[in-house]
Amino acid sequence: MDNRSKPWHGVMVATALPLREDLSVDYDRYAEHCRWLIENGCDGVVPNGSLGEYQTLTPGERIKVIETAVEAVGGANVMAGAGAYGAAESRRWAEQAAAAGCGSVLLLPPNAYRADERAVLQHYREVARAGVPIVAYNNPYDTKVDLTPALLARLHEEGLIVAVKEFTGDVRRAYEIAELAPELDLLIGSDDVLLELAIAGAKGWIAGYPNALPQSSSALYRAAVARDLDTALPLYRSLHPLLRWDSKTEFVQAIKLSMDLAGRHGGPCRPPRQPLTEEQAAVVRAATEKALAEGLR
């Protein structure tokens, strides 16, 4: 771990959620996983994100996941997912995260419909009333709402957000965001553009593949933000066949399979997610086994 100046900086792992064969949540195993990530070079965890299958959890399960993470690694190291269909519900999740001691929350824009700019602004204003630092999450592929650099600058100017998880894969946005909102922290949101966004000035990485390979992933991030390309580029090339799964529809299943192969518990997913096809699993398995054989951990 490094000395982060803000709770949302550094390698923040969007944690996969261990499920038993009956698809109940294994909270003890989740706590152990959170601690293991910190022990192996990561800075914090992001529970109740898409990788944590939050859409399939009951309200009680969501609360217990946050409490488990906070107890395991300390609230300052937890960025709680606060995604919900309505602003009032997202605000309640942000209030729960604040009460649990979380250092920040990760907040999607309205995602039940294609919200316009006025709706997006009101959504973030409502959740900001919870009083916990908000990291905006820009994923227009799944939400159909694009938090453009100009809109992010407006959200930041109003004091509503402290950072953005940028998932578009368009690395050009890093420079426009820096021009329009120089104090807004850019967080890498997609594993397969880590190097490009780190070089562009990212302050953190909301990461998927450290769930399986935390040491090598953290080493890659540290080298990339230090602009040590001699170290970063070979690691990036070795990890990229896996990192690119983070931006595919089957990212949860792929990362969980890699976890299983790396000796962790990935396990099943809740419906409606289905297991990988044989062809998909073969690709993930081959890439993971190659990385492990090369000594990546």
PDB file of C-alpha atoms in Angstrom:
ATOM      1  CA  MET A   1       0.000   0.000   0.000  1.00  0.00           C
ATOM      2  CA  ASP A   2       1.096   3.589  -0.577  1.00  0.00           C
ATOM      3  CA  ASN A   3       0.367   6.730   1.387  1.00  0.00           C
ATOM      4  CA  ARG A   4      -2.817   7.896  -0.264  1.00  0.00           C
ATOM      5  CA  SER A   5      -3.816  11.510   0.215  1.00  0.00           C
ATOM      6  CA  LYS A   6      -7.509  10.682  -0.301  1.00  0.00           C
ATOM      7  CA  PRO A   7      -9.535   7.555   0.567  1.00  0.00           C
ATOM      8  CA  TRP A   8     -10.475   7.020  -3.088  1.00  0.00           C
ATOM      9  CA  HIS A   9      -6.873   7.081  -4.359  1.00  0.00           C
ATOM     10  CA  GLY A  10      -4.767   4.027  -5.192  1.00  0.00           C
ATOM     11  CA  VAL A  11      -5.827   0.499  -6.078  1.00  0.00           C
ATOM     12  CA  MET A  12      -9.446   0.171  -4.973  1.00  0.00           C
ATOM     13  CA  VAL A  13     -10.652  -3.322  -5.822  1.00  0.00           C
ATOM     14  CA  ALA A  14     -14.245  -3.735  -6.988  1.00  0.00           C
ATOM     15  CA  THR A  15     -14.666  -6.889  -4.972  1.00  0.00           C
ATOM     16  CA  ALA A  16     -16.204 -10.067  -6.286  1.00  0.00           C
ATOM     17  CA  LEU A  17     -18.653 -11.539  -3.783  1.00  0.00           C
ATOM     18  CA  PRO A  18     -18.121 -15.134  -2.631  1.00  0.00           C
ATOM     19  CA  LEU A  19     -21.302 -17.177  -2.934  1.00  0.00           C
ATOM     20  CA  ARG A  20     -21.881 -20.674  -1.637  1.00  0.00           C
ATOM     21  CA  GLU A  21     -23.220 -23.406  -3.915  1.00  0.00           C
ATOM     22  CA  ASP A  22     -26.755 -22.515  -2.762  1.00  0.00           C
ATOM     23  CA  LEU A  23     -25.952 -18.910  -3.845  1.00  0.00           C
ATOM     24  CA  SER A  24     -26.084 -17.525  -0.306  1.00  0.00           C
ATOM     25  CA  VAL A  25     -23.418 -14.950   0.559  1.00  0.00           C
ATOM     26  CA  ASP A  26     -20.379 -16.275   2.413  1.00  0.00           C
ATOM     27  CA  TYR A  27     -19.585 -13.246   4.586  1.00  0.00           C
ATOM     28  CA  ASP A  28     -16.666 -14.885   6.407  1.00  0.00           C
ATOM     29  CA  ARG A  29     -15.007 -15.680   3.115  1.00  0.00           C
ATOM     30  CA  TYR A  30     -15.714 -12.151   1.889  1.00  0.00           C
ATOM     31  CA  ALA A  31     -14.040 -10.643   4.956  1.00  0.00           C
ATOM     32  CA  GLU A  32     -11.016 -12.866   4.404  1.00  0.00           C
ATOM     33  CA  HIS A  33     -10.897 -11.830   0.745  1.00  0.00           C
ATOM     34  CA  CYS A  34     -10.928  -8.125   1.629  1.00  0.00           C
ATOM     35  CA  ARG A  35      -8.093  -8.586   4.115  1.00  0.00           C
ATOM     36  CA  TRP A  36      -6.122 -10.690   1.612  1.00  0.00           C
ATOM     37  CA  LEU A  37      -6.352  -7.950  -1.015  1.00  0.00           C
ATOM     38  CA  ILE A  38      -4.911  -5.364   1.371  1.00  0.00           C
ATOM     39  CA  GLU A  39      -2.175  -7.765   2.482  1.00  0.00           C
ATOM     40  CA  ASN A  40      -1.217  -8.291  -1.155  1.00  0.00           C
ATOM     41  CA  GLY A  41      -0.687  -4.689  -2.157  1.00  0.00           C
ATOM     42  CA  CYS A  42      -4.117  -3.177  -2.757  1.00  0.00           C
ATOM     43  CA  ASP A  43      -5.293  -0.012  -0.998  1.00  0.00           C
ATOM     44  CA  GLY A  44      -9.000  -0.545  -0.493  1.00  0.00           C
ATOM     45  CA  VAL A  45     -12.174  -2.281  -1.587  1.00  0.00           C
ATOM     46  CA  VAL A  46     -15.319  -1.277  -3.436  1.00  0.00           C
ATOM     47  CA  PRO A  47     -18.212  -3.496  -2.317  1.00  0.00           C
ATOM     48  CA  ASN A  48     -21.677  -3.532  -3.882  1.00  0.00           C
ATOM     49  CA  GLY A  49     -20.531  -2.650  -7.373  1.00  0.00           C
ATOM     50  CA  SER A  50     -21.462  -4.527 -10.523  1.00  0.00           C
ATOM     51  CA  LEU A  51     -18.635  -6.992  -9.928  1.00  0.00           C
ATOM     52  CA  GLY A  52     -20.133  -7.591  -6.492  1.00  0.00           C
ATOM     53  CA  GLU A  53     -23.491  -8.432  -8.127  1.00  0.00           C
ATOM     54  CA  TYR A  54     -25.279  -5.757  -6.091  1.00  0.00           C
ATOM     55  CA  GLN A  55     -28.299  -5.853  -8.374  1.00  0.00           C
ATOM     56  CA  THR A  56     -29.061  -9.383  -7.156  1.00  0.00           C
ATOM     57  CA  LEU A  57     -28.700  -8.660  -3.422  1.00  0.00           C
ATOM     58  CA  THR A  58     -31.468  -8.004  -0.932  1.00  0.00           C
ATOM     59  CA  PRO A  59     -31.270  -4.747   1.064  1.00  0.00           C
ATOM     60  CA  GLY A  60     -30.206  -6.736   4.110  1.00  0.00           C
ATOM     61  CA  GLU A  61     -27.427  -8.435   2.165  1.00  0.00           C
ATOM     62  CA  ARG A  62     -26.178  -5.116   0.793  1.00  0.00           C
ATOM     63  CA  ILE A  63     -25.971  -3.668   4.291  1.00  0.00           C
ATOM     64  CA  LYS A  64     -24.133  -6.703   5.658  1.00  0.00           C
ATOM     65  CA  VAL A  65     -21.649  -6.674   2.766  1.00  0.00           C
ATOM     66  CA  ILE A  66     -20.696  -3.072   3.602  1.00  0.00           C
ATOM     67  CA  GLU A  67     -20.456  -3.793   7.315  1.00  0.00           C
ATOM     68  CA  THR A  68     -18.313  -6.856   6.616  1.00  0.00           C
ATOM     69  CA  ALA A  69     -15.896  -4.877   4.431  1.00  0.00           C
ATOM     70  CA  VAL A  70     -15.595  -2.058   6.978  1.00  0.00           C
ATOM     71  CA  GLU A  71     -14.944  -4.477   9.815  1.00  0.00           C
ATOM     72  CA  ALA A  72     -12.351  -6.332   7.738  1.00  0.00           C
ATOM     73  CA  VAL A  73     -10.231  -3.444   6.419  1.00  0.00           C
ATOM     74  CA  GLY A  74     -11.422  -0.233   8.085  1.00  0.00           C
ATOM     75  CA  GLY A  75     -13.973   2.263   6.807  1.00  0.00           C
ATOM     76  CA  ALA A  76     -11.467   4.663   5.280  1.00  0.00           C
ATOM     77  CA  ASN A  77     -10.459   1.891   2.882  1.00  0.00           C
ATOM     78  CA  VAL A  78     -14.015   1.195   1.715  1.00  0.00           C
ATOM     79  CA  MET A  79     -15.794   2.882  -1.207  1.00  0.00           C
ATOM     80  CA  ALA A  80     -19.373   1.651  -1.047  1.00  0.00           C
ATOM     81  CA  GLY A  81     -21.458   1.242  -4.165  1.00  0.00           C
ATOM     82  CA  ALA A  82     -24.603   3.377  -3.880  1.00  0.00           C
ATOM     83  CA  GLY A  83     -26.207   2.575  -7.205  1.00  0.00           C
ATOM     84  CA  ALA A  84     -30.026   2.446  -7.319  1.00  0.00           C
ATOM     85  CA  TYR A  85     -32.865   3.356  -9.649  1.00  0.00           C
ATOM     86  CA  GLY A  86     -34.010   6.375  -7.635  1.00  0.00           C
ATOM     87  CA  ALA A  87     -32.091   9.291  -6.135  1.00  0.00           C
ATOM     88  CA  ALA A  88     -33.765   8.856  -2.752  1.00  0.00           C
ATOM     89  CA  GLU A  89     -32.741   5.207  -2.617  1.00  0.00           C
ATOM     90  CA  SER A  90     -29.160   6.033  -3.619  1.00  0.00           C
ATOM     91  CA  ARG A  91     -29.124   8.687  -0.905  1.00  0.00           C
ATOM     92  CA  ARG A  92     -30.217   6.085   1.650  1.00  0.00           C
ATOM     93  CA  TRP A  93     -27.382   3.782   0.554  1.00  0.00           C
ATOM     94  CA  ALA A  94     -24.943   6.700   0.853  1.00  0.00           C
ATOM     95  CA  GLU A  95     -26.255   7.473   4.344  1.00  0.00           C
ATOM     96  CA  GLN A  96     -25.829   3.821   5.326  1.00  0.00           C
ATOM     97  CA  ALA A  97     -22.249   3.911   3.996  1.00  0.00           C
ATOM     98  CA  ALA A  98     -21.526   7.105   5.931  1.00  0.00           C
ATOM     99  CA  ALA A  99     -22.946   5.601   9.120  1.00  0.00           C
ATOM    100  CA  ALA A 100     -20.757   2.526   8.617  1.00  0.00           C
ATOM    101  CA  GLY A 101     -17.699   4.776   8.325  1.00  0.00           C
ATOM    102  CA  CYS A 102     -16.944   4.409   4.615  1.00  0.00           C
ATOM    103  CA  GLY A 103     -14.463   6.879   3.169  1.00  0.00           C
ATOM    104  CA  SER A 104     -16.446   7.418  -0.031  1.00  0.00           C
ATOM    105  CA  VAL A 105     -19.265   6.090  -2.197  1.00  0.00           C
ATOM    106  CA  LEU A 106     -19.405   5.174  -5.877  1.00  0.00           C
ATOM    107  CA  LEU A 107     -22.500   6.574  -7.583  1.00  0.00           C
ATOM    108  CA  LEU A 108     -23.939   5.852 -11.006  1.00  0.00           C
ATOM    109  CA  PRO A 109     -26.183   8.464 -12.627  1.00  0.00           C
ATOM    110  CA  PRO A 110     -29.892   7.651 -12.965  1.00  0.00           C
ATOM    111  CA  ASN A 111     -29.954   4.407 -14.947  1.00  0.00           C
ATOM    112  CA  ALA A 112     -33.576   3.338 -15.280  1.00  0.00           C
ATOM    113  CA  TYR A 113     -33.956   5.630 -18.293  1.00  0.00           C
ATOM    114  CA  ARG A 114     -31.877   7.945 -20.456  1.00  0.00           C
ATOM    115  CA  ALA A 115     -31.719  10.866 -18.011  1.00  0.00           C
ATOM    116  CA  ASP A 116     -30.998  14.377 -19.239  1.00  0.00           C
ATOM    117  CA  GLU A 117     -28.514  16.785 -17.679  1.00  0.00           C
ATOM    118  CA  ARG A 118     -31.062  18.338 -15.289  1.00  0.00           C
ATOM    119  CA  ALA A 119     -31.987  14.910 -13.915  1.00  0.00           C
ATOM    120  CA  VAL A 120     -28.344  13.924 -13.526  1.00  0.00           C
ATOM    121  CA  LEU A 121     -27.561  17.106 -11.597  1.00  0.00           C
ATOM    122  CA  GLN A 122     -30.537  16.667  -9.285  1.00  0.00           C
ATOM    123  CA  HIS A 123     -29.621  13.020  -8.699  1.00  0.00           C
ATOM    124  CA  TYR A 124     -26.123  13.909  -7.507  1.00  0.00           C
ATOM    125  CA  ARG A 125     -27.424  16.868  -5.478  1.00  0.00           C
ATOM    126  CA  GLU A 126     -29.809  14.584  -3.610  1.00  0.00           C
ATOM    127  CA  VAL A 127     -27.174  11.953  -2.808  1.00  0.00           C
ATOM    128  CA  ALA A 128     -24.610  14.596  -1.833  1.00  0.00           C
ATOM    129  CA  ARG A 129     -26.906  15.501   1.072  1.00  0.00           C
ATOM    130  CA  ALA A 130     -25.669  12.309   2.764  1.00  0.00           C
ATOM    131  CA  GLY A 131     -22.378  14.112   3.383  1.00  0.00           C
ATOM    132  CA  VAL A 132     -19.993  11.409   2.161  1.00  0.00           C
ATOM    133  CA  PRO A 133     -17.504  12.032  -0.696  1.00  0.00           C
ATOM    134  CA  ILE A 134     -18.982  10.876  -4.014  1.00  0.00           C
ATOM    135  CA  VAL A 135     -17.076   9.242  -6.848  1.00  0.00           C
ATOM    136  CA  ALA A 136     -19.151   9.490 -10.022  1.00  0.00           C
ATOM    137  CA  TYR A 137     -19.257   6.385 -12.197  1.00  0.00           C
ATOM    138  CA  ASN A 138     -19.397   7.001 -15.934  1.00  0.00           C
ATOM    139  CA  ASN A 139     -20.513   3.886 -17.792  1.00  0.00           C
ATOM    140  CA  PRO A 140     -22.660   5.033 -20.716  1.00  0.00           C
ATOM    141  CA  TYR A 141     -22.646   1.550 -22.255  1.00  0.00           C
ATOM    142  CA  ASP A 142     -24.794   0.125 -19.481  1.00  0.00           C
ATOM    143  CA  THR A 143     -26.571   3.219 -18.120  1.00  0.00           C
ATOM    144  CA  LYS A 144     -27.159   5.016 -21.449  1.00  0.00           C
ATOM    145  CA  VAL A 145     -26.223   8.235 -19.623  1.00  0.00           C
ATOM    146  CA  ASP A 146     -22.882   9.791 -20.551  1.00  0.00           C
ATOM    147  CA  LEU A 147     -21.165  11.886 -17.909  1.00  0.00           C
ATOM    148  CA  THR A 148     -19.270  13.992 -20.419  1.00  0.00           C
ATOM    149  CA  PRO A 149     -16.233  16.019 -19.339  1.00  0.00           C
ATOM    150  CA  ALA A 150     -18.369  19.180 -19.388  1.00  0.00           C
ATOM    151  CA  LEU A 151     -21.060  17.611 -17.207  1.00  0.00           C
ATOM    152  CA  LEU A 152     -18.462  16.212 -14.811  1.00  0.00           C
ATOM    153  CA  ALA A 153     -16.950  19.690 -14.537  1.00  0.00           C
ATOM    154  CA  ARG A 154     -20.340  21.099 -13.610  1.00  0.00           C
ATOM    155  CA  LEU A 155     -20.915  18.399 -10.990  1.00  0.00           C
ATOM    156  CA  HIS A 156     -17.492  19.095  -9.522  1.00  0.00           C
ATOM    157  CA  GLU A 157     -17.980  22.873  -9.610  1.00  0.00           C
ATOM    158  CA  GLU A 158     -21.091  22.442  -7.459  1.00  0.00           C
ATOM    159  CA  GLY A 159     -19.080  20.396  -4.975  1.00  0.00           C
ATOM    160  CA  LEU A 160     -21.103  17.250  -5.662  1.00  0.00           C
ATOM    161  CA  ILE A 161     -18.300  14.867  -6.688  1.00  0.00           C
ATOM    162  CA  VAL A 162     -14.631  14.413  -5.815  1.00  0.00           C
ATOM    163  CA  ALA A 163     -13.625  11.972  -8.555  1.00  0.00           C
ATOM    164  CA  VAL A 164     -14.883   9.991 -11.526  1.00  0.00           C
ATOM    165  CA  LYS A 165     -14.552   6.337 -12.372  1.00  0.00           C
ATOM    166  CA  GLU A 166     -14.087   6.679 -16.137  1.00  0.00           C
ATOM    167  CA  PHE A 167     -15.228   3.535 -17.952  1.00  0.00           C
ATOM    168  CA  THR A 168     -15.708   4.725 -21.520  1.00  0.00           C
ATOM    169  CA  GLY A 169     -12.289   3.469 -22.625  1.00  0.00           C
ATOM    170  CA  ASP A 170     -11.794   6.779 -24.433  1.00  0.00           C
ATOM    171  CA  VAL A 171      -8.453   7.881 -23.046  1.00  0.00           C
ATOM    172  CA  ARG A 172      -8.785  11.278 -24.744  1.00  0.00           C
ATOM    173  CA  ARG A 173     -11.307  12.222 -22.085  1.00  0.00           C
ATOM    174  CA  ALA A 174      -8.612  12.244 -19.423  1.00  0.00           C
ATOM    175  CA  TYR A 175      -7.090  15.370 -20.918  1.00  0.00           C
ATOM    176  CA  GLU A 176     -10.391  17.169 -21.434  1.00  0.00           C
ATOM    177  CA  ILE A 177     -11.454  16.409 -17.856  1.00  0.00           C
ATOM    178  CA  ALA A 178      -8.126  17.778 -16.616  1.00  0.00           C
ATOM    179  CA  GLU A 179      -8.660  20.968 -18.631  1.00  0.00           C
ATOM    180  CA  LEU A 180     -12.263  21.573 -17.531  1.00  0.00           C
ATOM    181  CA  ALA A 181     -11.984  20.354 -13.922  1.00  0.00           C
ATOM    182  CA  PRO A 182      -8.314  20.216 -12.915  1.00  0.00           C
ATOM    183  CA  GLU A 183      -9.125  19.380  -9.277  1.00  0.00           C
ATOM    184  CA  LEU A 184     -11.423  16.460 -10.151  1.00  0.00           C
ATOM    185  CA  ASP A 185      -9.613  13.171  -9.592  1.00  0.00           C
ATOM    186  CA  LEU A 186      -9.597  10.741 -12.495  1.00  0.00           C
ATOM    187  CA  LEU A 187      -9.910   7.078 -11.536  1.00  0.00           C
ATOM    188  CA  ILE A 188      -9.214   4.283 -13.993  1.00  0.00           C
ATOM    189  CA  GLY A 189     -12.517   2.503 -14.501  1.00  0.00           C
ATOM    190  CA  SER A 190     -11.649  -0.194 -17.016  1.00  0.00           C
ATOM    191  CA  ASP A 191      -8.722  -2.540 -16.462  1.00  0.00           C
ATOM    192  CA  ASP A 192      -7.708  -2.620 -20.114  1.00  0.00           C
ATOM    193  CA  VAL A 193      -6.858   1.106 -20.337  1.00  0.00           C
ATOM    194  CA  LEU A 194      -4.926   1.206 -17.064  1.00  0.00           C
ATOM    195  CA  LEU A 195      -1.579   2.196 -18.537  1.00  0.00           C
ATOM    196  CA  GLU A 196      -2.994   4.896 -20.792  1.00  0.00           C
ATOM    197  CA  LEU A 197      -5.027   6.582 -18.042  1.00  0.00           C
ATOM    198  CA  ALA A 198      -2.254   6.237 -15.456  1.00  0.00           C
ATOM    199  CA  ILE A 199       0.126   8.073 -17.758  1.00  0.00           C
ATOM    200  CA  ALA A 200      -2.578  10.717 -18.270  1.00  0.00           C
ATOM    201  CA  GLY A 201      -2.626  11.472 -14.550  1.00  0.00           C
ATOM    202  CA  ALA A 202      -5.089   9.098 -12.888  1.00  0.00           C
ATOM    203  CA  LYS A 203      -5.085   9.131  -9.088  1.00  0.00           C
ATOM    204  CA  GLY A 204      -6.552   5.672  -8.610  1.00  0.00           C
ATOM    205  CA  TRP A 205      -7.879   2.493 -10.158  1.00  0.00           C
ATOM    206  CA  ILE A 206     -11.262   0.929  -9.410  1.00  0.00           C
ATOM    207  CA  ALA A 207     -10.044  -2.466 -10.389  1.00  0.00           C
ATOM    208  CA  GLY A 208     -11.379  -5.878 -11.323  1.00  0.00           C
ATOM    209  CA  TYR A 209      -8.521  -8.293 -11.917  1.00  0.00           C
ATOM    210  CA  PRO A 210      -6.678  -7.735  -8.634  1.00  0.00           C
ATOM    211  CA  ASN A 211      -9.388 -10.024  -7.236  1.00  0.00           C
ATOM    212  CA  ALA A 212      -7.341 -12.833  -8.777  1.00  0.00           C
ATOM    213  CA  LEU A 213      -3.840 -11.345  -9.182  1.00  0.00           C
ATOM    214  CA  PRO A 214      -3.433  -8.538  -6.635  1.00  0.00           C
ATOM    215  CA  GLN A 215       0.355  -8.429  -6.350  1.00  0.00           C
ATOM    216  CA  SER A 216       1.086  -8.148 -10.062  1.00  0.00           C
ATOM    217  CA  SER A 217      -1.856  -5.824 -10.671  1.00  0.00           C
ATOM    218  CA  SER A 218      -0.759  -3.476  -7.889  1.00  0.00           C
ATOM    219  CA  ALA A 219       2.831  -3.529  -9.146  1.00  0.00           C
ATOM    220  CA  LEU A 220       1.551  -2.608 -12.602  1.00  0.00           C
ATOM    221  CA  TYR A 221      -0.457   0.319 -11.223  1.00  0.00           C
ATOM    222  CA  ARG A 222       2.438   1.662  -9.131  1.00  0.00           C
ATOM    223  CA  ALA A 223       4.822   1.495 -12.079  1.00  0.00           C
ATOM    224  CA  ALA A 224       2.297   3.062 -14.438  1.00  0.00           C
ATOM    225  CA  VAL A 225       1.493   6.079 -12.259  1.00  0.00           C
ATOM    226  CA  ALA A 226       5.239   6.533 -11.701  1.00  0.00           C
ATOM    227  CA  ARG A 227       5.602   6.461 -15.509  1.00  0.00           C
ATOM    228  CA  ASP A 228       8.135   3.667 -15.165  1.00  0.00           C
ATOM    229  CA  LEU A 229       7.438   2.147 -18.561  1.00  0.00           C
ATOM    230  CA  ASP A 230      10.329  -0.285 -18.393  1.00  0.00           C
ATOM    231  CA  THR A 231       8.497  -2.011 -15.551  1.00  0.00           C
ATOM    232  CA  ALA A 232       4.889  -1.265 -16.491  1.00  0.00           C
ATOM    233  CA  LEU A 233       4.814  -2.149 -20.181  1.00  0.00           C
ATOM    234  CA  PRO A 234       5.958  -5.799 -19.916  1.00  0.00           C
ATOM    235  CA  LEU A 235       3.526  -6.357 -17.029  1.00  0.00           C
ATOM    236  CA  TYR A 236       0.717  -4.700 -18.970  1.00  0.00           C
ATOM    237  CA  ARG A 237       1.366  -6.869 -22.012  1.00  0.00           C
ATOM    238  CA  SER A 238       1.366 -10.010 -19.862  1.00  0.00           C
ATOM    239  CA  LEU A 239      -1.835  -9.101 -18.026  1.00  0.00           C
ATOM    240  CA  HIS A 240      -3.783  -7.558 -20.902  1.00  0.00           C
ATOM    241  CA  PRO A 241      -5.348 -10.812 -22.185  1.00  0.00           C
ATOM    242  CA  LEU A 242      -7.060 -10.938 -18.773  1.00  0.00           C
ATOM    243  CA  LEU A 243      -7.555  -7.217 -18.174  1.00  0.00           C
ATOM    244  CA  ARG A 244      -9.645  -6.857 -21.316  1.00  0.00           C
ATOM    245  CA  TRP A 245     -12.294  -9.163 -19.834  1.00  0.00           C
ATOM    246  CA  ASP A 246     -13.126  -6.369 -17.380  1.00  0.00           C
ATOM    247  CA  SER A 247     -14.915  -4.509 -20.169  1.00  0.00           C
ATOM    248  CA  LYS A 248     -16.833  -7.519 -21.494  1.00  0.00           C
ATOM    249  CA  THR A 249     -20.381  -8.468 -20.531  1.00  0.00           C
ATOM    250  CA  GLU A 250     -19.117 -11.642 -18.841  1.00  0.00           C
ATOM    251  CA  PHE A 251     -16.556  -9.835 -16.658  1.00  0.00           C
ATOM    252  CA  VAL A 252     -17.927 -11.171 -13.363  1.00  0.00           C
ATOM    253  CA  GLN A 253     -17.817 -14.803 -14.492  1.00  0.00           C
ATOM    254  CA  ALA A 254     -14.370 -14.360 -16.065  1.00  0.00           C
ATOM    255  CA  ILE A 255     -12.812 -12.800 -12.975  1.00  0.00           C
ATOM    256  CA  LYS A 256     -14.375 -15.415 -10.710  1.00  0.00           C
ATOM    257  CA  LEU A 257     -12.972 -18.192 -12.917  1.00  0.00           C
ATOM    258  CA  SER A 258      -9.518 -16.621 -12.759  1.00  0.00           C
ATOM    259  CA  MET A 259      -9.858 -16.451  -8.983  1.00  0.00           C
ATOM    260  CA  ASP A 260     -10.647 -20.177  -8.858  1.00  0.00           C
ATOM    261  CA  LEU A 261      -7.624 -20.969 -11.017  1.00  0.00           C
ATOM    262  CA  ALA A 262      -5.382 -18.779  -8.848  1.00  0.00           C
ATOM    263  CA  GLY A 263      -6.374 -20.720  -5.754  1.00  0.00           C
ATOM    264  CA  ARG A 264      -8.953 -18.283  -4.471  1.00  0.00           C
ATOM    265  CA  HIS A 265     -12.724 -18.807  -4.200  1.00  0.00           C
ATOM    266  CA  GLY A 266     -14.432 -17.306  -7.216  1.00  0.00           C
ATOM    267  CA  GLY A 267     -17.403 -19.592  -7.284  1.00  0.00           C
ATOM    268  CA  PRO A 268     -20.796 -19.152  -8.929  1.00  0.00           C
ATOM    269  CA  CYS A 269     -22.821 -16.074  -9.844  1.00  0.00           C
ATOM    270  CA  ARG A 270     -26.456 -15.363  -9.123  1.00  0.00           C
ATOM    271  CA  PRO A 271     -28.982 -15.356 -11.973  1.00  0.00           C
ATOM    272  CA  PRO A 272     -29.569 -13.925 -14.436  1.00  0.00           C
ATOM    273  CA  ARG A 273     -25.806 -14.281 -15.041  1.00  0.00           C
ATOM    274  CA  GLN A 274     -25.047 -17.644 -16.590  1.00  0.00           C
ATOM    275  CA  PRO A 275     -21.781 -19.615 -16.525  1.00  0.00           C
ATOM    276  CA  LEU A 276     -19.273 -18.870 -19.257  1.00  0.00           C
ATOM    277  CA  THR A 277     -19.653 -20.897 -22.425  1.00  0.00           C
ATOM    278  CA  GLU A 278     -17.068 -23.617 -22.958  1.00  0.00           C
ATOM    279  CA  GLU A 279     -15.349 -21.431 -25.533  1.00  0.00           C
ATOM    280  CA  GLN A 280     -15.242 -18.389 -23.235  1.00  0.00           C
ATOM    281  CA  ALA A 281     -14.032 -20.422 -20.273  1.00  0.00           C
ATOM    282  CA  ALA A 282     -11.251 -21.944 -22.384  1.00  0.00           C
ATOM    283  CA  VAL A 283      -9.977 -18.465 -23.324  1.00  0.00           C
ATOM    284  CA  VAL A 284     -10.032 -17.217 -19.722  1.00  0.00           C
ATOM    285  CA  ARG A 285      -8.468 -20.439 -18.449  1.00  0.00           C
ATOM    286  CA  ALA A 286      -5.628 -20.328 -20.971  1.00  0.00           C
ATOM    287  CA  ALA A 287      -4.853 -16.664 -20.266  1.00  0.00           C
ATOM    288  CA  THR A 288      -4.958 -17.190 -16.496  1.00  0.00           C
ATOM    289  CA  GLU A 289      -2.803 -20.296 -16.564  1.00  0.00           C
ATOM    290  CA  LYS A 290      -0.267 -18.530 -18.784  1.00  0.00           C
ATOM    291  CA  ALA A 291      -0.107 -15.585 -16.366  1.00  0.00           C
ATOM    292  CA  LEU A 292       0.328 -17.901 -13.381  1.00  0.00           C
ATOM    293  CA  ALA A 293       3.030 -19.879 -15.206  1.00  0.00           C
ATOM    294  CA  GLU A 294       4.876 -16.600 -15.810  1.00  0.00           C
ATOM    295  CA  GLY A 295       4.903 -15.986 -12.078  1.00  0.00           C
ATOM    296  CA  LEU A 296       2.147 -13.368 -11.927  1.00  0.00           C
ATOM    297  CA  ARG A 297       0.259 -13.423  -8.644  1.00  0.00           C
TER     298      ARG A 297
END
